[in-house]
Amino acid sequence: MGKKIGLILAGSVLIGVFLAWMLAKGTDEAQAWIDPNPWLGFVAWGLALLCLLGGAALIARVVFRADAGRTDDVGPSR
């Protein structure tokens, strides 16, 4: 149970990093760094999207992972 909570918290933090970037990218301070160097903005967008996808993957891993004790009857029984 503790591992599941940890994965959900880690996923939430990664999604929070993405949302923080979405808020910060529009500020004058961030634009002062990004405007002279477009590669910096490209790298920041890439990292932010990786954080979003990684966070979503961690949460999906917990939600859609089969329980170890559960058995599904698939196929003909013998």
XYZ file of C-alpha atoms in Angstrom:
78
model
C 0.000 0.000 0.000
C 2.857 2.381 0.795
C 4.416 1.856 -2.626
C 1.139 2.760 -4.336
C 0.822 5.979 -2.345
C 4.434 6.837 -3.114
C 3.927 6.322 -6.835
C 0.781 8.442 -6.819
C 2.570 11.222 -4.916
C 5.559 11.091 -7.277
C 3.237 11.242 -10.281
C 1.381 14.176 -8.770
C 4.646 16.031 -8.149
C 5.718 15.508 -11.768
C 2.384 16.791 -13.037
C 2.774 19.731 -10.635
C 6.157 20.529 -12.221
C 4.449 20.668 -15.609
C 1.722 22.963 -14.281
C 4.324 25.188 -12.618
C 6.110 25.520 -15.963
C 2.827 26.444 -17.627
C 2.387 29.239 -15.090
C 6.013 30.378 -15.112
C 6.540 30.474 -18.871
C 4.292 33.491 -19.259
C 6.097 35.661 -16.721
C 8.443 38.438 -17.771
C 11.397 36.799 -16.002
C 10.990 33.538 -17.908
C 10.491 35.359 -21.199
C 13.707 37.295 -20.591
C 15.561 33.955 -20.514
C 13.682 32.285 -23.354
C 13.459 35.076 -25.951
C 17.205 35.423 -26.612
C 17.719 31.658 -26.724
C 14.883 29.667 -28.351
C 16.665 26.369 -27.653
C 16.269 26.986 -23.941
C 12.511 27.274 -24.407
C 12.467 24.135 -26.541
C 14.378 22.152 -23.911
C 12.157 23.500 -21.128
C 9.028 22.488 -23.057
C 10.494 19.037 -23.656
C 11.299 18.541 -19.977
C 7.877 19.800 -18.955
C 6.139 17.395 -21.333
C 8.298 14.523 -20.096
C 7.279 15.396 -16.537
C 3.615 15.387 -17.549
C 3.855 12.049 -19.354
C 5.968 10.480 -16.611
C 3.563 11.603 -13.915
C 0.586 10.298 -15.831
C 2.388 6.985 -16.405
C 3.153 6.578 -12.695
C -0.444 7.220 -11.728
C -1.726 4.913 -14.489
C 0.634 2.198 -13.280
C -1.025 2.261 -9.870
C -4.585 2.543 -11.158
C -4.468 -0.073 -13.915
C -2.023 -2.580 -12.431
C -3.518 -5.975 -11.617
C -3.472 -6.951 -7.954
C -1.077 -9.767 -7.056
C -3.766 -11.751 -5.238
C -6.342 -11.547 -7.990
C -6.618 -14.340 -10.528
C -8.712 -14.111 -13.652
C -10.127 -17.190 -15.296
C -9.072 -16.841 -18.909
C -9.559 -19.639 -21.346
C -11.032 -23.102 -20.884
C -10.831 -24.640 -17.448
C -9.124 -28.022 -17.133
